[in-house]
Coordinates of C-alpha atoms in Angstrom, one line a residue:
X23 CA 16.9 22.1 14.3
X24 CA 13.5 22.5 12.8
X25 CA 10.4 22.1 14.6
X26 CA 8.9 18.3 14.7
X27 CA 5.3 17.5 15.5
X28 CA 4.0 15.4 18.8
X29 CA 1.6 14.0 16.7
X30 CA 2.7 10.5 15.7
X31 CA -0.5 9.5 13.8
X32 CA 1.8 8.9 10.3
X33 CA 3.9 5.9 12.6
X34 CA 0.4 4.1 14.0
X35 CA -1.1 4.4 9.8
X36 CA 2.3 2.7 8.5
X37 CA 2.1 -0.2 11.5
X38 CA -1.0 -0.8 10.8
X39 CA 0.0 -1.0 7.0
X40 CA 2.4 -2.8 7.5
X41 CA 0.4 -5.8 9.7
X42 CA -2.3 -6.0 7.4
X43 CA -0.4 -6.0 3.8
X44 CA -2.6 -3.2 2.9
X45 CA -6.0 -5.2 2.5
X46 CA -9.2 -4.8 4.6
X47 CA -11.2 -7.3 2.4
X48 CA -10.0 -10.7 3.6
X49 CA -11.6 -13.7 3.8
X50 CA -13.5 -14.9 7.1
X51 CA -10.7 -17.1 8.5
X52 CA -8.8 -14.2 8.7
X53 CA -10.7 -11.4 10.2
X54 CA -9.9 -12.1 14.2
X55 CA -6.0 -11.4 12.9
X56 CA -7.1 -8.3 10.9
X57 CA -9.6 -7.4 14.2
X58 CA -6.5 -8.1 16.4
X59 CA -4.3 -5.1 13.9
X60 CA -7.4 -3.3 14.2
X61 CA -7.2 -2.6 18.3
X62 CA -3.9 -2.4 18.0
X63 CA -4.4 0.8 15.4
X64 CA -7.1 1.8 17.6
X65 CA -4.9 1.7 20.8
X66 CA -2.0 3.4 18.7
X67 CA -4.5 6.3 18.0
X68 CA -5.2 6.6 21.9
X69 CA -1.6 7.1 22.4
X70 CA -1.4 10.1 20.3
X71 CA -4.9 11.8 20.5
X72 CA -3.6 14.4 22.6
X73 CA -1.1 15.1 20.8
X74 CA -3.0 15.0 17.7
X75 CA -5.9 17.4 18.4
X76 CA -6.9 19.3 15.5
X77 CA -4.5 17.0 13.0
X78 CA -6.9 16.1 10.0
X79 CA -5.1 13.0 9.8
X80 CA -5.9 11.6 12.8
X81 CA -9.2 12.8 13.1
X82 CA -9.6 10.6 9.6
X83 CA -7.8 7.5 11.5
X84 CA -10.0 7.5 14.4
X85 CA -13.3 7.8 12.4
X86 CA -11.7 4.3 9.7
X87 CA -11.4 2.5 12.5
X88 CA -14.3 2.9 14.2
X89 CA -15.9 2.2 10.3
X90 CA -13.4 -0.8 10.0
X91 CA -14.6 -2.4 13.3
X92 CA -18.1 -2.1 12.4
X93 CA -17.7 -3.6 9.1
X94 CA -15.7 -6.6 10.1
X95 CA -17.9 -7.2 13.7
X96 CA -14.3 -7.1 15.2
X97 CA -14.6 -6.5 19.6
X98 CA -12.8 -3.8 21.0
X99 CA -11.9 -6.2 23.9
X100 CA -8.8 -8.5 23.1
X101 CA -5.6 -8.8 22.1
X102 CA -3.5 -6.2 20.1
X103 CA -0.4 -7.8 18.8
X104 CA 0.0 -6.9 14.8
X105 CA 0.3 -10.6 12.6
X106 CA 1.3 -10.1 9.1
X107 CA -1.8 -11.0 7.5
X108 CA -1.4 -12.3 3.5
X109 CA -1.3 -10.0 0.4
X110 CA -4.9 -9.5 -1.6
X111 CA -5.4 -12.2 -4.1
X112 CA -5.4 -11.2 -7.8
X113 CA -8.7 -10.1 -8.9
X114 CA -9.8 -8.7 -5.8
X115 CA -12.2 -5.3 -5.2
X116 CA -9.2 -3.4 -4.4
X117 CA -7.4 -4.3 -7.8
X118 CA -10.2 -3.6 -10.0
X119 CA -9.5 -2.2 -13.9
X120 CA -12.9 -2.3 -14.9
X121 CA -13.7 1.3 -12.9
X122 CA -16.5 3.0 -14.7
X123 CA -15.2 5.3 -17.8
X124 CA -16.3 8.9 -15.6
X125 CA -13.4 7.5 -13.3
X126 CA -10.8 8.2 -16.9
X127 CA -10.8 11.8 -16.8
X128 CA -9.6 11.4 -20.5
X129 CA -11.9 8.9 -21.7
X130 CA -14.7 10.8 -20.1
X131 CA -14.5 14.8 -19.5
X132 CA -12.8 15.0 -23.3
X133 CA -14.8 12.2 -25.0
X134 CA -15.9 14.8 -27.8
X135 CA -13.3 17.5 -27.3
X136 CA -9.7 18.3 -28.2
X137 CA -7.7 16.8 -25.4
X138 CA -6.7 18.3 -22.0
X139 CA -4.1 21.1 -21.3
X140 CA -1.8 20.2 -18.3
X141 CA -0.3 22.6 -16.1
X142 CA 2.6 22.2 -13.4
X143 CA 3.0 23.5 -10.1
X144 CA 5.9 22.7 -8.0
X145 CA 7.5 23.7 -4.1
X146 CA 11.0 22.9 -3.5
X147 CA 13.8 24.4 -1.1
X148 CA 13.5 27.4 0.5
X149 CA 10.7 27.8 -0.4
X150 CA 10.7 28.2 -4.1
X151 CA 7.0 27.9 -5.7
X152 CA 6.7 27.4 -9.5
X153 CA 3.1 27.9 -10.5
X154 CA 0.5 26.4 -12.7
X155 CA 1.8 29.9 -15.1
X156 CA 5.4 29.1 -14.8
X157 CA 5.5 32.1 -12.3
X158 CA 8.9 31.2 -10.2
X159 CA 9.1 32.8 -7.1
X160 CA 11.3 32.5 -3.6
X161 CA 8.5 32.9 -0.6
X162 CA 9.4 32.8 3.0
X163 CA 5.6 31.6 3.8
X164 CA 5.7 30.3 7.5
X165 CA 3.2 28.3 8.9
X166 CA 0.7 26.7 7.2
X167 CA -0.2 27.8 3.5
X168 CA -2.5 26.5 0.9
X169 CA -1.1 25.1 -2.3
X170 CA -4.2 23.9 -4.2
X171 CA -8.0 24.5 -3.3
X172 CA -10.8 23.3 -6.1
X173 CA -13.4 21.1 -6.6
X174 CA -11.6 18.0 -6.2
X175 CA -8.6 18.1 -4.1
X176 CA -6.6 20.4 -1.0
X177 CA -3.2 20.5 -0.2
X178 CA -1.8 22.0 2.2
X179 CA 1.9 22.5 3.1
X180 CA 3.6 23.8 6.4
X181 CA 7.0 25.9 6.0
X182 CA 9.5 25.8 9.3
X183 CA 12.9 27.7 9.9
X184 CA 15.6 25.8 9.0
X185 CA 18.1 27.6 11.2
X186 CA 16.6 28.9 15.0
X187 CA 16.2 32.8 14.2
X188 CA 16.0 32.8 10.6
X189 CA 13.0 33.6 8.4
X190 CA 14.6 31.0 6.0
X191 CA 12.1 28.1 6.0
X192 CA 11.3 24.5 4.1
X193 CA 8.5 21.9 4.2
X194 CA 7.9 19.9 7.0
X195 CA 4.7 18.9 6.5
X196 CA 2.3 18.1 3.5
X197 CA -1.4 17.3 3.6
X198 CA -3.4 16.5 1.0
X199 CA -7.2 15.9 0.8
X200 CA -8.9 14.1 -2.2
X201 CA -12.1 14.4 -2.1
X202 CA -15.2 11.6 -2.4
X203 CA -16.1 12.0 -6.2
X204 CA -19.3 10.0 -7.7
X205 CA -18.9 6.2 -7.8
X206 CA -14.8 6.6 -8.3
X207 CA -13.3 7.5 -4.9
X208 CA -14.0 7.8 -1.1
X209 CA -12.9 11.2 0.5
X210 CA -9.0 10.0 1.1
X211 CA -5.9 12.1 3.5
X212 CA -2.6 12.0 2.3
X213 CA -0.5 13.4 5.1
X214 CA 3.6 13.2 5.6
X215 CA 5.9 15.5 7.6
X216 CA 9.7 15.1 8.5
X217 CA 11.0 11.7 8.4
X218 CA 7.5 10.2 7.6
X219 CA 6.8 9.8 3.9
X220 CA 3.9 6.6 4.2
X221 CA 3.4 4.9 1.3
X222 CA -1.1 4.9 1.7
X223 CA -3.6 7.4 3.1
X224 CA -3.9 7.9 6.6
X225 CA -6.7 5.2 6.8
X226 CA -4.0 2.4 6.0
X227 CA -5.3 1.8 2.5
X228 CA -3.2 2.6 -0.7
X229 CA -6.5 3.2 -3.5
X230 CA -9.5 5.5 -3.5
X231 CA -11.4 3.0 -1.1
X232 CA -14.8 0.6 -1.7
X233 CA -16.0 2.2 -4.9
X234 CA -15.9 0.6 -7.8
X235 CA -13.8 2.9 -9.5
X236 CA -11.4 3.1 -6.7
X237 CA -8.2 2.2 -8.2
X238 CA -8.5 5.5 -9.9
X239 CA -6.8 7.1 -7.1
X240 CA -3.4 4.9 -6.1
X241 CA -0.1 5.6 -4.0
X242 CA 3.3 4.1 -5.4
X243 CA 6.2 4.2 -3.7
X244 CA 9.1 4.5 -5.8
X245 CA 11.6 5.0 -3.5
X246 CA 11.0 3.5 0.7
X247 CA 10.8 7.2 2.7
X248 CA 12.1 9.0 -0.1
X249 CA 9.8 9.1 -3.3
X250 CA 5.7 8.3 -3.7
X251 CA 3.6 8.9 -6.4
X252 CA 0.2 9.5 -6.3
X253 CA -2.3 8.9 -9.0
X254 CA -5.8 10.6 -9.5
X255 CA -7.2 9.2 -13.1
X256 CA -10.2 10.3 -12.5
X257 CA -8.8 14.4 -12.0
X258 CA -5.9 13.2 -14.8
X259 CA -3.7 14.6 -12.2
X260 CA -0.5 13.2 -10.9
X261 CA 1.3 14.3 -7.4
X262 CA 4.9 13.5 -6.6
X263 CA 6.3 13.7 -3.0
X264 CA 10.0 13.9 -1.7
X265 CA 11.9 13.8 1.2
X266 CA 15.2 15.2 0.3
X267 CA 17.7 16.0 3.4
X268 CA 15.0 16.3 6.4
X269 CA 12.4 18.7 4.1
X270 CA 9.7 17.8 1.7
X271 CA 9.0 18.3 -1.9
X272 CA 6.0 18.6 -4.3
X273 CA 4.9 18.6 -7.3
X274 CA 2.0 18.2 -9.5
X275 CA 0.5 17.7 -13.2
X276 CA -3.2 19.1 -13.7
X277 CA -5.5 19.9 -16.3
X278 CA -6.2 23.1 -16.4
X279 CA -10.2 22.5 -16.4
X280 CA -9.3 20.9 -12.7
X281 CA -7.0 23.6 -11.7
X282 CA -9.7 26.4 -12.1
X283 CA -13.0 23.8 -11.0
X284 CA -13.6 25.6 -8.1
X285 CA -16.9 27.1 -6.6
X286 CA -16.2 30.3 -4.9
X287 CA -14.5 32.6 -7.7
X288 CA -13.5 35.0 -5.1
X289 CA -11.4 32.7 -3.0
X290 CA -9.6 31.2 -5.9
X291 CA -6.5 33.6 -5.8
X292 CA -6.1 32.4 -2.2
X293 CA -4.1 29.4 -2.7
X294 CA 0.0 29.8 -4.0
X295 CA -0.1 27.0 -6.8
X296 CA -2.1 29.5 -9.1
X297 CA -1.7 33.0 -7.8
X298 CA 1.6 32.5 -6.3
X299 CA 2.7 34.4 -2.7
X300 CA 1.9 37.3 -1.9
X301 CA 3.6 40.2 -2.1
X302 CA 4.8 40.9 1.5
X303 CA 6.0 36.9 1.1
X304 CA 8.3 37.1 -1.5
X305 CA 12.1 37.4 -1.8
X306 CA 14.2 38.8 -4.5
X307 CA 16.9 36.2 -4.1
X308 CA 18.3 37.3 -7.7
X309 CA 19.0 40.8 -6.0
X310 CA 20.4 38.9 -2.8
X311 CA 22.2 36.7 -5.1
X312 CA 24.0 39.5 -7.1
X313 CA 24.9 40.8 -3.7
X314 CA 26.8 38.1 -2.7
X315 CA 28.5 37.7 -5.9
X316 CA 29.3 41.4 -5.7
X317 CA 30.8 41.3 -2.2
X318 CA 31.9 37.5 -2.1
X319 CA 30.0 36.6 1.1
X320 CA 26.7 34.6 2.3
X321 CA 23.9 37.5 2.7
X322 CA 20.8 35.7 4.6
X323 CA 17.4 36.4 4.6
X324 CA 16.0 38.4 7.4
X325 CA 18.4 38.4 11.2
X326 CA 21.5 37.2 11.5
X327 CA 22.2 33.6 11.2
X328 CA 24.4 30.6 13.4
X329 CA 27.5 30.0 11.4
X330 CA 25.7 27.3 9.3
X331 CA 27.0 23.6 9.2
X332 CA 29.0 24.3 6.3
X333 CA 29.8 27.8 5.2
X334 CA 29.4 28.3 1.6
X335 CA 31.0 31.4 -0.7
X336 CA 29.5 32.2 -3.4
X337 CA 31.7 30.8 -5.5
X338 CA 31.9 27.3 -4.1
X339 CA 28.2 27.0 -3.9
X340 CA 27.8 28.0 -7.8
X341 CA 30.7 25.1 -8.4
X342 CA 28.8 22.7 -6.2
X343 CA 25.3 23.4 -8.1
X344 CA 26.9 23.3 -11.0
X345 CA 27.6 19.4 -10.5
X346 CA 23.6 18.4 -10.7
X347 CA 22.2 21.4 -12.4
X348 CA 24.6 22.3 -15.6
X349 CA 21.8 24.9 -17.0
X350 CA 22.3 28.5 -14.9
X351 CA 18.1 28.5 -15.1
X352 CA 16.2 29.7 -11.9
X353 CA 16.9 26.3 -10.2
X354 CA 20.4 27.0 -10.6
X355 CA 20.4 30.0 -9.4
X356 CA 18.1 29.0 -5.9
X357 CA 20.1 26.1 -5.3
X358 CA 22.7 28.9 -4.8
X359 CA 20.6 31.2 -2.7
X360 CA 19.8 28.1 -1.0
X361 CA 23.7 26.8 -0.1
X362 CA 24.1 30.5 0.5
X363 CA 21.2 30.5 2.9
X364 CA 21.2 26.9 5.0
X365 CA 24.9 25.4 4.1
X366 CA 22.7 22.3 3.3
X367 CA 24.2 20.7 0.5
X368 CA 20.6 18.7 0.5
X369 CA 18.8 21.7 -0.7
X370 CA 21.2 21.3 -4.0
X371 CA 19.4 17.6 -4.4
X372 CA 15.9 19.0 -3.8
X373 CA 16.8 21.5 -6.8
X374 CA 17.6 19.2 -9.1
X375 CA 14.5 16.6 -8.4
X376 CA 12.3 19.1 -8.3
X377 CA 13.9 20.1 -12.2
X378 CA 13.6 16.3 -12.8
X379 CA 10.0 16.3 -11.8
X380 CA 9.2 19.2 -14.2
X381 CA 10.7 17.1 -16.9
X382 CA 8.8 14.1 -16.3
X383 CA 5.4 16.4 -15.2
X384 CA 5.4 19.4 -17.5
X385 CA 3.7 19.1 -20.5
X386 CA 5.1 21.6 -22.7
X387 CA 9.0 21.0 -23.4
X388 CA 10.1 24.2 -24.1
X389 CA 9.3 25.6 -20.8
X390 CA 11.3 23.7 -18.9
X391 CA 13.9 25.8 -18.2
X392 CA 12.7 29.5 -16.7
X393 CA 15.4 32.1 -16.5
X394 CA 13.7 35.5 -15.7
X395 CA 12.6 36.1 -12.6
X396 CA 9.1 36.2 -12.7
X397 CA 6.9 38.0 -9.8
X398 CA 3.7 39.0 -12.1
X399 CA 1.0 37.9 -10.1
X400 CA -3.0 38.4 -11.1
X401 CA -3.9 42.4 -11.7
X402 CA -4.2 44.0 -8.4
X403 CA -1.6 41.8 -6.8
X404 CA 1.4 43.2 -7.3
X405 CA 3.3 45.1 -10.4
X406 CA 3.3 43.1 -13.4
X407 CA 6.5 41.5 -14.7
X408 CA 8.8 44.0 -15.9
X409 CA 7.5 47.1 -14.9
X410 CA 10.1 49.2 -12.8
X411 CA 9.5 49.2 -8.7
X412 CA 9.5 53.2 -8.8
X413 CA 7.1 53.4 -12.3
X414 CA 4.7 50.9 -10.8
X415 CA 4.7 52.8 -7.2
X416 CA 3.7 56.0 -9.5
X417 CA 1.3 54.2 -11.3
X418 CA -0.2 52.8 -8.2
X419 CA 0.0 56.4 -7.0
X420 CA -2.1 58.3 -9.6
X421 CA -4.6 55.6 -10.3
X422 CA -5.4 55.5 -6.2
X423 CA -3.9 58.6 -4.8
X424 CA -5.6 57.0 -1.3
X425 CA -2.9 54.7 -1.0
X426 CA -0.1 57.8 -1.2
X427 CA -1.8 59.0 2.1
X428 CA -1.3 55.9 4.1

């Protein structure tokens, strides 16, 4: 069992949500029903704030409401029940397509230039991070990590043992922060975690706010706690997230001008989408993998695992793979390590959506499939790929003898 948060802020945004069809513009006979959803938020928040300290997401809550109130003169005296309150007529604020062209980020960053290069980053399973290089690694990366840092958006993910004593971990939470850009979007927190995928930002709403470009930033939900999609014109960047089994999935499309917009040059290898994990992070699960083949039994990462709910060989994880992911690429081969690791035949589904989501995401075709193991990092990271372990520990060796003495 895998550790779940207190916090319940994700449950209080989707009530909300859900009571107010997603609309905070409604007409004045309606706003003592939308003030009456508005307490009850409010009082929702309450529950929870202690809880919740420190949680981004409900700091954001608390602060919309208190906006929300002020906006719509609503009381905080008086009754909390949640009416469902009519959907947005067409041709309201919120369903504008007459956003100014800088919120276009083809029509406007690459007016007179050839047009944009994308890159793809993805995190599925146990951990496995493909970056915006087509780096593939396996990562154990507890905690709290940072996936993307620039200009114009954060994300933030946070990795939990799967099994009680095992440095085998997965997603259990995902936060991501878009941030307020000219007369497109308000500053809008996307958070989910375990069995909480909401289908708008942690203020209720499902666009990039009051702007006039604001539907330049929109959630879909493609499939109810399972799939959303999240659209940022403005950025041309596009952000899919998953709930497969009990753990979450990401991935993301990104021109490369956004991927390296960033302000601080020296801080920019600190998040994994672009520099990948570090060193003292990663797993060689093809070595661990060849192991298992060799000897015909489950080798885990790090102490001693339960017996795991169902025990996989090697051979009846490779035939069970095999069903969803015909290609032996690297998402083959860590839904494997992955079977071989949890006994969670779910970890075989979030291989094979997070390969559909690099079909659908990556922009150049022939790199779809990645079959080397790839641990090159930026110089001064870690050995580049290829290079022999022993040959780059002499290298390292004679170019700073210093490190020999430690």
């Amino acid at each position: 069992p895998a550790v779940t948060s207190p916090c319940k802020i994700l449950k209080c945004n989707s009530e909300f949500w859900a009571a107010t069809s997603g609309s905070h513009h409604l007409g004045t006979e309606e706003a003592p029903e939308f003030c009456t959803a508005l307490r009850a938020y409010a009082h929702c928040t309450r529950r929870t704030a202690r809880t919740c300290r420190g949680d981004l997401a409900y700091h954001s809550a608390a602060h919309g409401i208190d906006d929300l109130m002020a906006q719509h003169n609503c009381s905080k005296d008086g009754p909390t029940s949640q009416p469902r309150l009519r959907t947005l007529p067409p041709g309201d604020s919120q369903e504008r397509s007459d956003s100014p062209e800088i919120c276009h980020y083809e029509k406007s960053f690459h007016k007179h230039s050839a047009a944009p290069n994308y890159t793809h980053c993805g995190l599925f399973g146990d951990p496995h991070l493909r970056t915006f290089t087509d780096t593939f690694q396996t990562c154990k990366v507890q905690g709290a990590w940072p996936l993307i840092d620039n200009n114009y958006l954060n994300v933030q993910v946070t990795n939990t043992p799967v099994l009680p004593g095992s440095t085998a971990t997965a997603t259990s939470k995902l936060t991501i922060i878009f941030k307020s850009f000219q007369e497109c979007v308000d500053q809008k927190v996307y958070q989910a975690e375990m069995d909480e995928l909401p289908a708008a930002f942690a203020d209720g709403s499902k666009n990039g706010g009051d702007k006039h470009g604001a539907n330049s930033l929109k959630i879909t939900e493609k499939v109810s706690g399972q799939h959303i999609e999240i659209q940022a014109k403005y950025i041309g960047t596009t952000i899919v997230v998953r709930q497969v089994g009990r753990y979450l999935t990401f991935a993301v499309r990104m021109p490369e001008e956004v991927v390296n917009a960033v302000e601080d040059r020296d801080s920019q290898g600190l998040y994994l989408c672009l520099r990948g994990c570090p060193l003292n992070q990663q797993i060689d699960f093809q070595t661990i993998r060849s192991a298992q083949a060799t000897e015909g039994r489950a080798r885990r990462k790090g102490p001693s695992l339960p017996a795991s709910p169902e025990a996989f060989t090697y051979e009846t994880a490779t035939a069970k793979c095999r069903e969803k992911l015909p290609v032996e690429d690297l998402y083959f081969q860590s839904c494997v390590f992955d079977l071989l690791t949890t006994g969670d035949v779910n970890f075989m589904l979030a291989a094979y959506y997070a390969f559909e989501d690099v079909k659908m995401l990556h922009s150049n075709k022939d790199k779809l499939h990645l079959y080397e193991r790839t641990r090159d990092l930026a110089p001064g990271n870690m050995a580049p790929s290829g290079t022999p372990p022993a040959l780059w520990v002499a290298l390292l060796c004679l170019s700073q003898s210093w490190l020999c003495l430690l």
